[in-house]
């Protein structure tokens, strides 16, 4: 078959060497393999947009979370860490870099002196607005081999798959 990809060839090798493996399992191996290859190929193509602006993906995620939160673009480090499923230490490192670059400010919460507030600076807002415009265009281009109906169908399938994988054990 001329339109075989490397994953097809890998699965065909398993079929040849281990005919006892069931087809449904090998089909699942192919799907998971393609998802892994997709992440490995697309990840760097997404990251390069952030790198052009002096950001790492995680730093963009912080700026984007603050921007999406709406005026006044302020969240606590704990809220940010929860949103991104990060440890407090990982969030602190990101905030340190962003603050040093002038993209966020940290200050004591006047209503709770034990808490810190992180706010997006004017330069941080300008940067994230510029980067997200390029990021959206880049991701659209990365998916340009699929028409809109195919992208929606793929998105629906991936949403269903993630919902099944992310549900708590025993539910």
mmCIF file of C-alpha atoms in Angstrom:
data_model
loop_
_atom_site.group_PDB
_atom_site.id
_atom_site.type_symbol
_atom_site.label_atom_id
_atom_site.label_comp_id
_atom_site.label_asym_id
_atom_site.label_seq_id
_atom_site.Cartn_x
_atom_site.Cartn_y
_atom_site.Cartn_z
ATOM 1 C CA UNK A 1 0.000 0.000 0.000
ATOM 2 C CA UNK A 2 1.639 3.247 -1.161
ATOM 3 C CA UNK A 3 0.147 5.578 1.440
ATOM 4 C CA UNK A 4 1.541 3.651 4.394
ATOM 5 C CA UNK A 5 3.272 5.717 7.029
ATOM 6 C CA UNK A 6 6.051 4.652 9.429
ATOM 7 C CA UNK A 7 3.470 3.580 12.016
ATOM 8 C CA UNK A 8 1.818 1.237 9.502
ATOM 9 C CA UNK A 9 5.197 -0.327 8.777
ATOM 10 C CA UNK A 10 5.934 -0.785 12.476
ATOM 11 C CA UNK A 11 2.549 -2.442 13.086
ATOM 12 C CA UNK A 12 3.004 -4.643 10.004
ATOM 13 C CA UNK A 13 6.304 -5.833 11.477
ATOM 14 C CA UNK A 14 4.509 -6.780 14.710
ATOM 15 C CA UNK A 15 1.844 -8.591 12.723
ATOM 16 C CA UNK A 16 4.537 -10.572 10.928
ATOM 17 C CA UNK A 17 6.636 -11.317 14.015
ATOM 18 C CA UNK A 18 3.781 -11.778 16.497
ATOM 19 C CA UNK A 19 0.721 -13.094 14.635
ATOM 20 C CA UNK A 20 -0.782 -13.929 18.019
ATOM 21 C CA UNK A 21 -1.346 -10.219 18.786
ATOM 22 C CA UNK A 22 -4.937 -9.266 18.048
ATOM 23 C CA UNK A 23 -5.775 -6.791 15.297
ATOM 24 C CA UNK A 24 -7.785 -4.508 17.562
ATOM 25 C CA UNK A 25 -4.801 -4.177 19.915
ATOM 26 C CA UNK A 26 -2.447 -3.485 17.021
ATOM 27 C CA UNK A 27 -4.883 -0.915 15.637
ATOM 28 C CA UNK A 28 -4.839 0.754 19.056
ATOM 29 C CA UNK A 29 -1.023 0.679 18.990
ATOM 30 C CA UNK A 30 -1.140 2.455 15.620
ATOM 31 C CA UNK A 31 -3.491 5.149 16.891
ATOM 32 C CA UNK A 32 -1.462 5.824 20.035
ATOM 33 C CA UNK A 33 1.726 5.750 17.957
ATOM 34 C CA UNK A 34 0.349 8.368 15.586
ATOM 35 C CA UNK A 35 -0.748 10.568 18.486
ATOM 36 C CA UNK A 36 2.780 10.340 19.899
ATOM 37 C CA UNK A 37 4.344 11.152 16.531
ATOM 38 C CA UNK A 38 1.949 14.065 16.128
ATOM 39 C CA UNK A 39 3.007 15.518 19.477
ATOM 40 C CA UNK A 40 6.683 15.008 18.627
ATOM 41 C CA UNK A 41 6.353 16.654 15.215
ATOM 42 C CA UNK A 42 3.878 19.444 16.052
ATOM 43 C CA UNK A 43 5.344 20.391 19.451
ATOM 44 C CA UNK A 44 8.521 21.999 18.106
ATOM 45 C CA UNK A 45 6.548 23.729 15.348
ATOM 46 C CA UNK A 46 4.331 25.304 18.014
ATOM 47 C CA UNK A 47 7.256 26.101 20.341
ATOM 48 C CA UNK A 48 9.157 28.009 17.643
ATOM 49 C CA UNK A 49 6.492 30.726 17.639
ATOM 50 C CA UNK A 50 7.044 31.319 21.349
ATOM 51 C CA UNK A 51 10.831 31.161 20.989
ATOM 52 C CA UNK A 52 10.758 33.909 18.341
ATOM 53 C CA UNK A 53 9.298 36.138 21.042
ATOM 54 C CA UNK A 54 11.766 35.096 23.743
ATOM 55 C CA UNK A 55 9.267 32.844 25.518
ATOM 56 C CA UNK A 56 9.092 29.223 26.497
ATOM 57 C CA UNK A 57 5.790 27.422 26.113
ATOM 58 C CA UNK A 58 5.162 27.460 29.873
ATOM 59 C CA UNK A 59 5.764 31.193 30.060
ATOM 60 C CA UNK A 60 3.324 31.792 27.233
ATOM 61 C CA UNK A 61 0.799 29.632 29.110
ATOM 62 C CA UNK A 62 1.089 31.908 32.175
ATOM 63 C CA UNK A 63 0.688 35.081 30.116
ATOM 64 C CA UNK A 64 -2.235 33.537 28.229
ATOM 65 C CA UNK A 65 -3.966 32.471 31.462
ATOM 66 C CA UNK A 66 -3.671 35.987 32.849
ATOM 67 C CA UNK A 67 -4.913 37.519 29.586
ATOM 68 C CA UNK A 68 -7.873 35.122 29.355
ATOM 69 C CA UNK A 69 -8.870 35.919 32.935
ATOM 70 C CA UNK A 70 -10.078 39.345 31.757
ATOM 71 C CA UNK A 71 -9.648 42.757 33.314
ATOM 72 C CA UNK A 72 -7.772 43.414 35.542
ATOM 73 C CA UNK A 73 -5.665 40.380 34.388
ATOM 74 C CA UNK A 74 -4.790 39.304 37.941
ATOM 75 C CA UNK A 75 -4.579 35.802 39.448
ATOM 76 C CA UNK A 76 -2.820 34.241 42.419
ATOM 77 C CA UNK A 77 0.127 31.897 41.867
ATOM 78 C CA UNK A 78 -2.018 29.095 43.307
ATOM 79 C CA UNK A 79 -4.788 29.749 40.776
ATOM 80 C CA UNK A 80 -2.247 29.757 37.957
ATOM 81 C CA UNK A 81 -0.602 26.555 39.187
ATOM 82 C CA UNK A 82 -3.995 24.818 39.485
ATOM 83 C CA UNK A 83 -5.034 25.926 36.003
ATOM 84 C CA UNK A 84 -1.812 24.524 34.536
ATOM 85 C CA UNK A 85 -1.525 21.500 36.843
ATOM 86 C CA UNK A 86 1.894 22.631 38.065
ATOM 87 C CA UNK A 87 3.688 22.528 41.372
ATOM 88 C CA UNK A 88 4.152 25.768 43.278
ATOM 89 C CA UNK A 89 7.910 25.577 42.598
ATOM 90 C CA UNK A 90 7.427 25.248 38.838
ATOM 91 C CA UNK A 91 5.048 28.214 38.863
ATOM 92 C CA UNK A 92 7.498 30.276 40.900
ATOM 93 C CA UNK A 93 10.243 29.653 38.331
ATOM 94 C CA UNK A 94 7.991 30.770 35.474
ATOM 95 C CA UNK A 95 6.868 33.844 37.376
ATOM 96 C CA UNK A 96 10.481 34.736 38.256
ATOM 97 C CA UNK A 97 11.445 34.722 34.550
ATOM 98 C CA UNK A 98 8.359 36.649 33.467
ATOM 99 C CA UNK A 99 8.775 39.223 36.218
ATOM 100 C CA UNK A 100 12.467 39.722 35.358
ATOM 101 C CA UNK A 101 11.426 40.333 31.745
ATOM 102 C CA UNK A 102 8.831 42.902 32.859
ATOM 103 C CA UNK A 103 5.806 40.913 31.671
ATOM 104 C CA UNK A 104 4.185 40.345 35.086
ATOM 105 C CA UNK A 105 4.200 42.039 38.475
ATOM 106 C CA UNK A 106 3.811 40.344 41.842
ATOM 107 C CA UNK A 107 2.471 42.165 44.865
ATOM 108 C CA UNK A 108 0.891 41.367 48.211
ATOM 109 C CA UNK A 109 -2.860 40.964 48.123
ATOM 110 C CA UNK A 110 -4.221 43.943 50.103
ATOM 111 C CA UNK A 111 -7.181 41.804 51.242
ATOM 112 C CA UNK A 112 -5.029 38.865 52.363
ATOM 113 C CA UNK A 113 -1.454 39.749 53.308
ATOM 114 C CA UNK A 114 -0.487 36.049 53.166
ATOM 115 C CA UNK A 115 -1.312 35.920 49.472
ATOM 116 C CA UNK A 116 0.425 37.233 46.353
ATOM 117 C CA UNK A 117 -1.293 38.628 43.280
ATOM 118 C CA UNK A 118 0.226 38.236 39.823
ATOM 119 C CA UNK A 119 -0.778 40.817 37.265
ATOM 120 C CA UNK A 120 -0.085 41.170 33.592
ATOM 121 C CA UNK A 121 1.911 44.320 32.811
ATOM 122 C CA UNK A 122 1.221 46.504 29.780
ATOM 123 C CA UNK A 123 4.234 44.981 28.023
ATOM 124 C CA UNK A 124 3.075 41.493 28.979
ATOM 125 C CA UNK A 125 -0.370 42.175 27.559
ATOM 126 C CA UNK A 126 1.064 43.561 24.323
ATOM 127 C CA UNK A 127 3.368 40.559 24.031
ATOM 128 C CA UNK A 128 0.731 37.908 24.682
ATOM 129 C CA UNK A 129 -1.698 39.585 22.272
ATOM 130 C CA UNK A 130 0.967 39.595 19.549
ATOM 131 C CA UNK A 131 2.073 36.022 20.245
ATOM 132 C CA UNK A 132 -1.419 34.528 20.463
ATOM 133 C CA UNK A 133 -2.280 36.028 17.062
ATOM 134 C CA UNK A 134 0.769 34.338 15.529
ATOM 135 C CA UNK A 135 0.158 31.143 17.532
ATOM 136 C CA UNK A 136 -3.431 30.789 16.267
ATOM 137 C CA UNK A 137 -2.306 31.401 12.677
ATOM 138 C CA UNK A 138 0.506 28.838 13.069
ATOM 139 C CA UNK A 139 -1.791 26.159 14.482
ATOM 140 C CA UNK A 140 -4.325 26.789 11.707
ATOM 141 C CA UNK A 141 -1.505 26.344 9.179
ATOM 142 C CA UNK A 142 -0.324 23.150 10.900
ATOM 143 C CA UNK A 143 -3.787 21.670 10.420
ATOM 144 C CA UNK A 144 -4.278 22.991 6.886
ATOM 145 C CA UNK A 145 -4.170 19.507 5.346
ATOM 146 C CA UNK A 146 -7.555 18.871 6.978
ATOM 147 C CA UNK A 147 -10.684 20.733 5.952
ATOM 148 C CA UNK A 148 -12.918 22.288 8.599
ATOM 149 C CA UNK A 149 -15.269 19.278 8.754
ATOM 150 C CA UNK A 150 -12.317 16.902 9.235
ATOM 151 C CA UNK A 151 -10.876 19.122 11.983
ATOM 152 C CA UNK A 152 -14.229 19.184 13.780
ATOM 153 C CA UNK A 153 -14.595 15.398 13.485
ATOM 154 C CA UNK A 154 -11.040 14.885 14.771
ATOM 155 C CA UNK A 155 -11.640 17.339 17.599
ATOM 156 C CA UNK A 156 -14.845 15.504 18.600
ATOM 157 C CA UNK A 157 -13.025 12.161 18.613
ATOM 158 C CA UNK A 158 -10.102 13.516 20.628
ATOM 159 C CA UNK A 159 -12.458 15.193 23.120
ATOM 160 C CA UNK A 160 -14.255 11.846 23.634
ATOM 161 C CA UNK A 161 -10.970 9.971 23.981
ATOM 162 C CA UNK A 162 -9.607 12.476 26.508
ATOM 163 C CA UNK A 163 -12.842 12.390 28.516
ATOM 164 C CA UNK A 164 -12.530 8.623 28.771
ATOM 165 C CA UNK A 165 -8.871 8.740 29.750
ATOM 166 C CA UNK A 166 -9.210 11.606 32.226
ATOM 167 C CA UNK A 167 -12.166 10.330 34.189
ATOM 168 C CA UNK A 168 -11.321 9.322 37.750
ATOM 169 C CA UNK A 169 -10.680 5.619 38.373
ATOM 170 C CA UNK A 170 -13.760 3.639 39.291
ATOM 171 C CA UNK A 171 -16.238 5.894 37.503
#
